[in-house]
Coordinates of C-alpha atoms and ligand atoms in Angstrom, one line a residue:
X1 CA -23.1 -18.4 -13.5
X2 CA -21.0 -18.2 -16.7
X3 CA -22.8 -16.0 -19.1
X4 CA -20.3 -16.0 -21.6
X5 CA -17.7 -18.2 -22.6
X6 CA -15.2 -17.8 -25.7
X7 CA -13.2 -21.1 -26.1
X8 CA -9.7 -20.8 -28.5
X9 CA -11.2 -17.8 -31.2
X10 CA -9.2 -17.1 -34.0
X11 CA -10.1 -14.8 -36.7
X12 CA -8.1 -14.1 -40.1
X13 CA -9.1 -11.7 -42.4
X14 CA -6.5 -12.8 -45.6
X15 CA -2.4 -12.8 -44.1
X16 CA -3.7 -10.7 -41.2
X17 CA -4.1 -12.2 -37.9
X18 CA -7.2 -10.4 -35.9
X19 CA -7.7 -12.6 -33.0
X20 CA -5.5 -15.0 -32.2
X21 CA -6.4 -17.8 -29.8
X22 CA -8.8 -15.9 -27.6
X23 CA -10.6 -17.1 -24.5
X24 CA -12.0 -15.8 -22.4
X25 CA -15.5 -16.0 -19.3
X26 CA -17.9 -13.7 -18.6
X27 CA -19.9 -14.2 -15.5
X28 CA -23.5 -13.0 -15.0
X29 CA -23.9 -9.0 -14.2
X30 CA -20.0 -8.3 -15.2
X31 CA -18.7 -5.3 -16.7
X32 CA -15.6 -6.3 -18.7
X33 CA -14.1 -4.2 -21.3
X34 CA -12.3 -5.7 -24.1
X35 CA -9.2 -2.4 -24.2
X36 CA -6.5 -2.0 -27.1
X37 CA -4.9 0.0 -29.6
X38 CA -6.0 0.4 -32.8
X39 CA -6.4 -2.9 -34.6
X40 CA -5.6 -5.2 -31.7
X41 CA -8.9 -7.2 -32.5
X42 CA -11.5 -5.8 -30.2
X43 CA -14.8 -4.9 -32.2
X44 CA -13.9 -8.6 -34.3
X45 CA -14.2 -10.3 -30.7
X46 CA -17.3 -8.4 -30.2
X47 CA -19.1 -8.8 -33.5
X48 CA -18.1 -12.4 -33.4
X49 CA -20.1 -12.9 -30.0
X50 CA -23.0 -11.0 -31.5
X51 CA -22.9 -13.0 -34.7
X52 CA -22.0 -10.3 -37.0
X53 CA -18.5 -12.3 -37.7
X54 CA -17.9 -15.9 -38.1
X55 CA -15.0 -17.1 -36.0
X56 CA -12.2 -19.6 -38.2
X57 CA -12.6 -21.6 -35.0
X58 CA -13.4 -22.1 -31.8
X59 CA -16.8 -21.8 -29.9
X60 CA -18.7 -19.1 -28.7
X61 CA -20.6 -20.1 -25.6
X62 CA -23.6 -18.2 -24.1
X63 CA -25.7 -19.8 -21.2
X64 CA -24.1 -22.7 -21.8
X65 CA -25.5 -23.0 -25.1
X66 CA -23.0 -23.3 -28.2
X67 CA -23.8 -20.4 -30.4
X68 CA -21.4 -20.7 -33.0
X69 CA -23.3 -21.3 -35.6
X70 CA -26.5 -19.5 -34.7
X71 CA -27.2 -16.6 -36.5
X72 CA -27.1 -13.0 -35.0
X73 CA -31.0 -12.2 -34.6
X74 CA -31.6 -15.6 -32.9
X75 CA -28.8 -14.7 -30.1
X76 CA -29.6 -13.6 -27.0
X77 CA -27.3 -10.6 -27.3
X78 CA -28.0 -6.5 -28.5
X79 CA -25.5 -4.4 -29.7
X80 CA -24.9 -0.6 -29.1
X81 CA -22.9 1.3 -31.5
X82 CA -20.8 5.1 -31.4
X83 CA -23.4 5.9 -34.3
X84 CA -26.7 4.9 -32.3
X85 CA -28.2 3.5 -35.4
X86 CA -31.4 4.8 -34.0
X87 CA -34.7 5.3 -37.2
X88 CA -34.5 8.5 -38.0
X89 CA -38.1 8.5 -39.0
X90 CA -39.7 7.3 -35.9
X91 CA -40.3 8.3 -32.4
X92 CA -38.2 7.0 -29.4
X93 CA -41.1 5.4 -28.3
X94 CA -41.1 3.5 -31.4
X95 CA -37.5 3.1 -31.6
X96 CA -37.2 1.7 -28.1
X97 CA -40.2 -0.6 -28.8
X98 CA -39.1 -1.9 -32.0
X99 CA -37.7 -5.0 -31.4
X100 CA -40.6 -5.9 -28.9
X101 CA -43.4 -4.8 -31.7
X102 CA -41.2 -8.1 -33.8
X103 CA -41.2 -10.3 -31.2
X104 CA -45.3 -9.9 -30.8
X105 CA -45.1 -8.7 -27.0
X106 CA -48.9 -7.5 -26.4
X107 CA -48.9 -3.5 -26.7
X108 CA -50.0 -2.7 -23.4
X109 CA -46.3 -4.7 -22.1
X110 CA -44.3 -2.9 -24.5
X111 CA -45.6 0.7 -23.4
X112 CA -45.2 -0.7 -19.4
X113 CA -41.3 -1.9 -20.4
X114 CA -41.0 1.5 -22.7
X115 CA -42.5 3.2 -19.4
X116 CA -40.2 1.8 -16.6
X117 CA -36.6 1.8 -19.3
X118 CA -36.6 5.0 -20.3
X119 CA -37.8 6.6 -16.6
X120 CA -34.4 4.6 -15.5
X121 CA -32.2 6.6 -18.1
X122 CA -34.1 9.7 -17.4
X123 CA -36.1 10.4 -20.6
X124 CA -39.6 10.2 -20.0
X125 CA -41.7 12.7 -21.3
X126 CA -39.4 11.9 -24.9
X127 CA -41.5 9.3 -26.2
X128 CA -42.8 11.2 -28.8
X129 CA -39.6 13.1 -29.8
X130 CA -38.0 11.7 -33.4
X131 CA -33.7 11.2 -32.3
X132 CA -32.9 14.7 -34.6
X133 CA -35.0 16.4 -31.6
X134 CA -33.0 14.8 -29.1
X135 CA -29.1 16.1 -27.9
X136 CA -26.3 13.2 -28.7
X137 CA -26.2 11.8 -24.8
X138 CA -30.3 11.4 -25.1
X139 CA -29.6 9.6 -28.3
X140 CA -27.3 7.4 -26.7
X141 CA -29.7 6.9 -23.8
X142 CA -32.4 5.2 -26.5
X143 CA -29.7 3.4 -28.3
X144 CA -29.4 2.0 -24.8
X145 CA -32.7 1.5 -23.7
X146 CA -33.3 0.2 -27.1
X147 CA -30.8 -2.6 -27.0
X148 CA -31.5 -3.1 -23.1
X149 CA -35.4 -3.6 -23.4
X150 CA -35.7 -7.4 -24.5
X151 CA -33.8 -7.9 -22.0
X152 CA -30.7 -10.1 -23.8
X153 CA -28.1 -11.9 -21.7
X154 CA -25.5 -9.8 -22.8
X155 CA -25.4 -6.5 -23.9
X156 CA -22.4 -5.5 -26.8
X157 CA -20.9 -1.8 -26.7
X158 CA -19.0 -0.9 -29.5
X159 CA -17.2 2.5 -28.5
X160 CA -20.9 3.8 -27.8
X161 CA -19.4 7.2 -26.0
X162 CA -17.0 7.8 -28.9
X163 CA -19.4 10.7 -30.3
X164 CA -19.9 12.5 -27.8
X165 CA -18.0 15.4 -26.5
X166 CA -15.5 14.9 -23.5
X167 CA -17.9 16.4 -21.0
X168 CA -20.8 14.4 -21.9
X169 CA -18.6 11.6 -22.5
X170 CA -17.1 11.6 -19.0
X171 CA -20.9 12.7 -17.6
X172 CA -22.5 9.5 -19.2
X173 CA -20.0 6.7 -17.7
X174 CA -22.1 7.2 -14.4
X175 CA -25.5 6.7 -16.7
X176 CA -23.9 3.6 -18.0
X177 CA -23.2 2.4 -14.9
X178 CA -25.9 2.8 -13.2
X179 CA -27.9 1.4 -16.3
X180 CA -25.8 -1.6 -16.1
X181 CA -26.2 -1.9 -12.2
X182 CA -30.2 -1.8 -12.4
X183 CA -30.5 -3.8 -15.4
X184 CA -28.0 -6.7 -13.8
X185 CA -27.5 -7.4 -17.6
X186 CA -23.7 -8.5 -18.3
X187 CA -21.8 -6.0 -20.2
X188 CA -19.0 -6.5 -22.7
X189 CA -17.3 -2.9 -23.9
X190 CA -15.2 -2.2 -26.6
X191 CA -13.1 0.9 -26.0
X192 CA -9.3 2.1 -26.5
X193 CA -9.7 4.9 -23.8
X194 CA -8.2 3.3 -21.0
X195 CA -9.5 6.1 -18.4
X196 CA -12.8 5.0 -19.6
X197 CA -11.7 1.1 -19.2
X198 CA -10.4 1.6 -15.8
X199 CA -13.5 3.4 -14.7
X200 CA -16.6 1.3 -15.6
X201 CA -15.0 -2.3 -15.9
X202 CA -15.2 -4.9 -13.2
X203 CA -12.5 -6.5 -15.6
X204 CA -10.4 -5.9 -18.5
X205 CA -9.1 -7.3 -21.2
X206 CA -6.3 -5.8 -22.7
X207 CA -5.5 -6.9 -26.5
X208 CA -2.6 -6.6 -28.6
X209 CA -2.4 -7.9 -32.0
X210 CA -5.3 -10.0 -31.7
X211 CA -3.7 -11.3 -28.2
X212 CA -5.1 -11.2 -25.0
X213 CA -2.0 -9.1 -23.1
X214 CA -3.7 -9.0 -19.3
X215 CA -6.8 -10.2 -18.3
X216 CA -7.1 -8.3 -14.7
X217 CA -9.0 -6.2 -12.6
X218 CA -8.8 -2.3 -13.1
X219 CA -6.6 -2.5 -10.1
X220 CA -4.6 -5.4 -11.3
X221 CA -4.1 -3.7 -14.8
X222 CA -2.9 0.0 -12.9
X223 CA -0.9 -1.4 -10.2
X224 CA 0.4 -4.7 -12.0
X225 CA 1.1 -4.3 -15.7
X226 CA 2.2 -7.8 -16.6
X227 CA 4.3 -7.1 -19.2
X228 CA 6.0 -3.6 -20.7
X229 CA 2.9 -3.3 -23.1
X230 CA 0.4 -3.1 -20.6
X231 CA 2.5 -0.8 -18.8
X232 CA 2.7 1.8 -21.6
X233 CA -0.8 1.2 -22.8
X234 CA -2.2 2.2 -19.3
X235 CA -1.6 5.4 -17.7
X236 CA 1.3 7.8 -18.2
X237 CA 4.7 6.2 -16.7
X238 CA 8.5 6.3 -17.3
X239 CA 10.3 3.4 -18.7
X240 CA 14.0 3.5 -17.7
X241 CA 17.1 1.5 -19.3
X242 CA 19.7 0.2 -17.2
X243 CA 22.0 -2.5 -16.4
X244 CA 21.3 -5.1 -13.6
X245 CA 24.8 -4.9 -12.0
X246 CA 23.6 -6.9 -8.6
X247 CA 21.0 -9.5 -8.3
X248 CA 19.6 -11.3 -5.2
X249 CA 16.4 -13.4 -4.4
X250 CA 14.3 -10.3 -3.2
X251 CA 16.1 -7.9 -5.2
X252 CA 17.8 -6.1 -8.1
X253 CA 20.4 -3.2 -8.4
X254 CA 20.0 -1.5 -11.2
X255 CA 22.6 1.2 -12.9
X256 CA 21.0 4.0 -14.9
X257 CA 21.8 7.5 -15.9
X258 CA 24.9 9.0 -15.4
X259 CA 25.5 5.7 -13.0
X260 CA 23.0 6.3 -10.6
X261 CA 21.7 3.3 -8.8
X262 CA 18.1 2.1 -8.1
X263 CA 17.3 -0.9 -5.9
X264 CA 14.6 -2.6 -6.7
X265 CA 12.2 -5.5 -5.3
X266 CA 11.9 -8.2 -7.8
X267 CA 11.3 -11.8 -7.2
X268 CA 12.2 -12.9 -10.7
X269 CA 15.3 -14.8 -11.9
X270 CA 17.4 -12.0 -13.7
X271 CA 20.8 -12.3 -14.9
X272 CA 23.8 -10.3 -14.3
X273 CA 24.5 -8.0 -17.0
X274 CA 21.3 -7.9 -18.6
X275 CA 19.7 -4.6 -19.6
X276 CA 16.1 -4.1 -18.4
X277 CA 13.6 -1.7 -17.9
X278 CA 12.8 0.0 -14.5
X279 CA 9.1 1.3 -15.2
X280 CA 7.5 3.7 -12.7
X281 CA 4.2 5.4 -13.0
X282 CA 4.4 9.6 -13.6
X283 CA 2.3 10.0 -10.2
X284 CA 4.9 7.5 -8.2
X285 CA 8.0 10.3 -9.2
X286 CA 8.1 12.4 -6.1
X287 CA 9.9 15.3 -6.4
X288 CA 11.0 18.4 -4.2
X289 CA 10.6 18.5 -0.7
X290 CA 8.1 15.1 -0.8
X291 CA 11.4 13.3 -1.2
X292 CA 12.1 12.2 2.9
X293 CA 16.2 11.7 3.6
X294 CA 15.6 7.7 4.0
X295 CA 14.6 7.6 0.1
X296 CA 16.9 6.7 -2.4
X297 CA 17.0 10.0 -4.0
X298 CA 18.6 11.6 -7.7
X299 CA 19.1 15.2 -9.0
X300 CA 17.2 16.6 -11.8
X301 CA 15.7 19.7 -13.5
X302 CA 12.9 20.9 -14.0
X303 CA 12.7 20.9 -18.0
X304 CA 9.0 21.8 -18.7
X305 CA 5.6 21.6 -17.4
X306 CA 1.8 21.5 -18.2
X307 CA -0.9 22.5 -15.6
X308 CA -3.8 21.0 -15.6
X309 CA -5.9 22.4 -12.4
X310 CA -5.3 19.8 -9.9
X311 CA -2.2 18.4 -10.8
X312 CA 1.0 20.0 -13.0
X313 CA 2.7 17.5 -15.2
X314 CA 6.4 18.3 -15.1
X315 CA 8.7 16.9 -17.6
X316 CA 12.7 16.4 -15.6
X317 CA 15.7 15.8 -17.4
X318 CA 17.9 13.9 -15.4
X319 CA 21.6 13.6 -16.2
X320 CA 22.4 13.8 -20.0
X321 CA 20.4 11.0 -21.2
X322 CA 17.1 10.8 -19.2
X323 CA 13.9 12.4 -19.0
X324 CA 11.5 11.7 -16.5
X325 CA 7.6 12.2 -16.1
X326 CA 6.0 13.3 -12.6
X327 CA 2.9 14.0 -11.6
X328 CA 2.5 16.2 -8.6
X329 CA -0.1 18.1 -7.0
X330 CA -1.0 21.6 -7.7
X331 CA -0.8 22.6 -4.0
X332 CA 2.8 21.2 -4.2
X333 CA 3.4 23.1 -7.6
X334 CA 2.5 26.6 -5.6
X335 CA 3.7 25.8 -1.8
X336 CA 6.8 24.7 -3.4
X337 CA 7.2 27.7 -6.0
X338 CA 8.3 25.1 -8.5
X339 CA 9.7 27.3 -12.0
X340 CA 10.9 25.8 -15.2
X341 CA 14.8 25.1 -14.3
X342 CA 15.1 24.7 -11.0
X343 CA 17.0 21.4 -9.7
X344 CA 14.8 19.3 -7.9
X345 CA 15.4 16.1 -5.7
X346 CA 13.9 12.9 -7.8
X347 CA 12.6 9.9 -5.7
X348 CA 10.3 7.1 -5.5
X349 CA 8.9 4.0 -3.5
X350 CA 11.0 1.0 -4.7
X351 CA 7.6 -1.1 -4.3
X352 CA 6.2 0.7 -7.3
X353 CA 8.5 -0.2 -9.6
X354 CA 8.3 -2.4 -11.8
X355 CA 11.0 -3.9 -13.8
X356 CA 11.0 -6.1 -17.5
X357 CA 14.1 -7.4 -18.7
X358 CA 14.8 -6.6 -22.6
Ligands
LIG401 P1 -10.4 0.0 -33.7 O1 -10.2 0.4 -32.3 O2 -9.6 0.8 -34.7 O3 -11.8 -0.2 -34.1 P2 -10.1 -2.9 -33.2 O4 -9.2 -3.2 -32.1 O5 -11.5 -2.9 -33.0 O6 -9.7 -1.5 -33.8 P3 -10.6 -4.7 -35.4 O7 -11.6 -3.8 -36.1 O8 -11.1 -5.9 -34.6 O9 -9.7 -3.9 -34.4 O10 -9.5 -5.2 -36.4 C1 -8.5 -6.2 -36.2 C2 -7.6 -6.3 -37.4 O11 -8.4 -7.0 -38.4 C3 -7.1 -5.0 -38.0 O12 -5.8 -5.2 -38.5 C4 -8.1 -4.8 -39.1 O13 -7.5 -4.0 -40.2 C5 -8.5 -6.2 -39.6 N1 -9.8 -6.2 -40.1 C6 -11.0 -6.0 -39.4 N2 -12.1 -6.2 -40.2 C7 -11.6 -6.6 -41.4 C8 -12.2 -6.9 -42.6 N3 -13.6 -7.0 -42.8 N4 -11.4 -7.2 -43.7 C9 -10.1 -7.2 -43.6 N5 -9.4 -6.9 -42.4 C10 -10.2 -6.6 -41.4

């Protein structure tokens, strides 16, 4: 069942466009994460489905009830901010049970609810702690129990990891999931981490400018960037000029570098001549002794690199003009020897690339 629908949003805020001609459909118990830079119009979108915002136009649909006009505390939807916004001056018990204590649910149901939530985020025993007794992950935890336990039909994250540090951060995105698992609740997250996107979402939807640029999988948003921004926004890749010097209907040859040529699979119509951009991902840049004699295969150096523990990021610069991203394995960084400087073979799988006309 749809749980949400957003039909043709747009939002101005004076000459600035901040969502521009947005739908989008949420079904029941998704995970969908609205993903952007800075200013691409993600906490708008979500404030406006919470009723913190009023859209210019268009409707906001939830259950299949038009909600555009209803005001926030009459929506069946909870927000959960980076801040917590949890009361400083009372207990979690009291916290979590707030918004029941308004709504008149007997005591004994509240402390039951209270009960069973916050054994399911792993807090109880904390009812009677005030939030400055509690770490920044626990805090989080009632923010989220808080905003879970009336049980709304969709639950709004506004960057609610943001404060905490990267351990915890990257520790807590199993807790979320779980919590969203269990609770069956549908999810809408506002992040610009995209590691974090690709991680919890069942979908994303990655904004730019108040557009919506792909509306995908994780999968779909990795392996099939539909366009040069999603590319960039989402993982570390290479984008490579060249000139399409050959075309045919399953393929194009591209010239790049010092004039060294790359076939790739492409099923769009591209002319002759044009200039385009061949755009591989850092991990799909074999290098070394990975490269096997049928590839098509280029000459570079090794110009720098970073290791992280698992994998070494090596930065290659290939003929005068290029440089080139690859991520490789840190078994292959040591069985290989590899040293700032050396000259390395350069290849990848054709089917991974990806190509966008300019
Ligand atoms: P961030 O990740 O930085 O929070 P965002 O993607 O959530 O960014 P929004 O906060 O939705 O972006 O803002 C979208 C655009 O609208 C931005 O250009 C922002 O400056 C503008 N904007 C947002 N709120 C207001 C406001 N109340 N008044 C004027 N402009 C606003």
């Amino acid at each position: 069942m749809e749980k949400l629908v957003l039909q043709n949003i747009n939002k101005n805020y004076g000459s600035v466009v901040a969502v521009d001609d947005l739908s989008l459909t949420i079904e029941e118990g998704e995970f969908i994460t609205l993903l952007g830079p800075s200013g691409c119009g993600k906490t708008t979108t979500l404030r406006m489905i919470g009723g913190l915002e009023d859209p210019d136009s268009g409707n906001i649909f939830i259950e299949g009830q038009d909600v555009t006009n209803i005001p926030a505390h009459l929506r069946p939807t909870n927000m959960v901010f980076q801040s917590y916004a949890l009361f400083p001056h009372l207990t979690v018990f009291s916290n979590v049970t707030f918004g029941l204590k308004n709504l008149k649910v007997p005591v004994d149901e509240q402390r039951e609810r209270a009960s069973r939530m916050l054994d399911l985020v792993g807090l109880s025993g904390l009812e009677e702690r005030r939030p400055n007794e509690l770490s920044g992950g626990q805090q989080q935890r009632v923010a989220l129990v808080r905003a879970l336990i009336n049980e709304p039909a969709v639950l709004l994250l506004d960057e609610p990891l943001g404060a905490l540090d990267a351990k915890l951060r990257k520790a807590m995105r199993f807790e979320l999931k779980r919590i969203q698992h269990e609770s069956g609740v549908s999810f809408v997250f506002v992040t610009h981490d995209q590691e974090e996107a690709i991680s919890l979402s069942d979908r994303i939807v990655l904004m730019d400018l108040g557009k919506v640029q792909q509306d995908d999988s994780p999968r779909g948003i990795f392996e099939s960037p539909a366009n040069q921004f999603v590319a960039d926004f989402v993982g570390v890749g290479n984008s490579i000029e060249g000139e399409c010097i050959n075309v045919s209907k399953r393929a194009v040859q591209i010239k790049w570098g010092d004039g060294n040529l790359a076939n790739v699979p492409t099923t769009e119509d591209i002319p002759v001549g044009a200039t385009a951009n061949m755009w591989i991902r850092a991990s799909d840049v074999r290098i070394g002794k990975a490269v096997s004699t049928t590839d098509e295969s280029w000459s570079g150096n090794v110009e720098e690199l970073l290791y992280y523990g698992d994998h070494v990021d090596l930065l290659l610069q290939v003929g005068e003009s290029d440089e080139l991203r690859s991520i490789i394995t840190a078994e292959q960084f040591y069985d290989e020897n590899i040293k700032i400087g050396d000259e390395v073979k350069i290849a990848w799988n054709a089917d991974r690339v990806k190509v966008f006309v300019k």
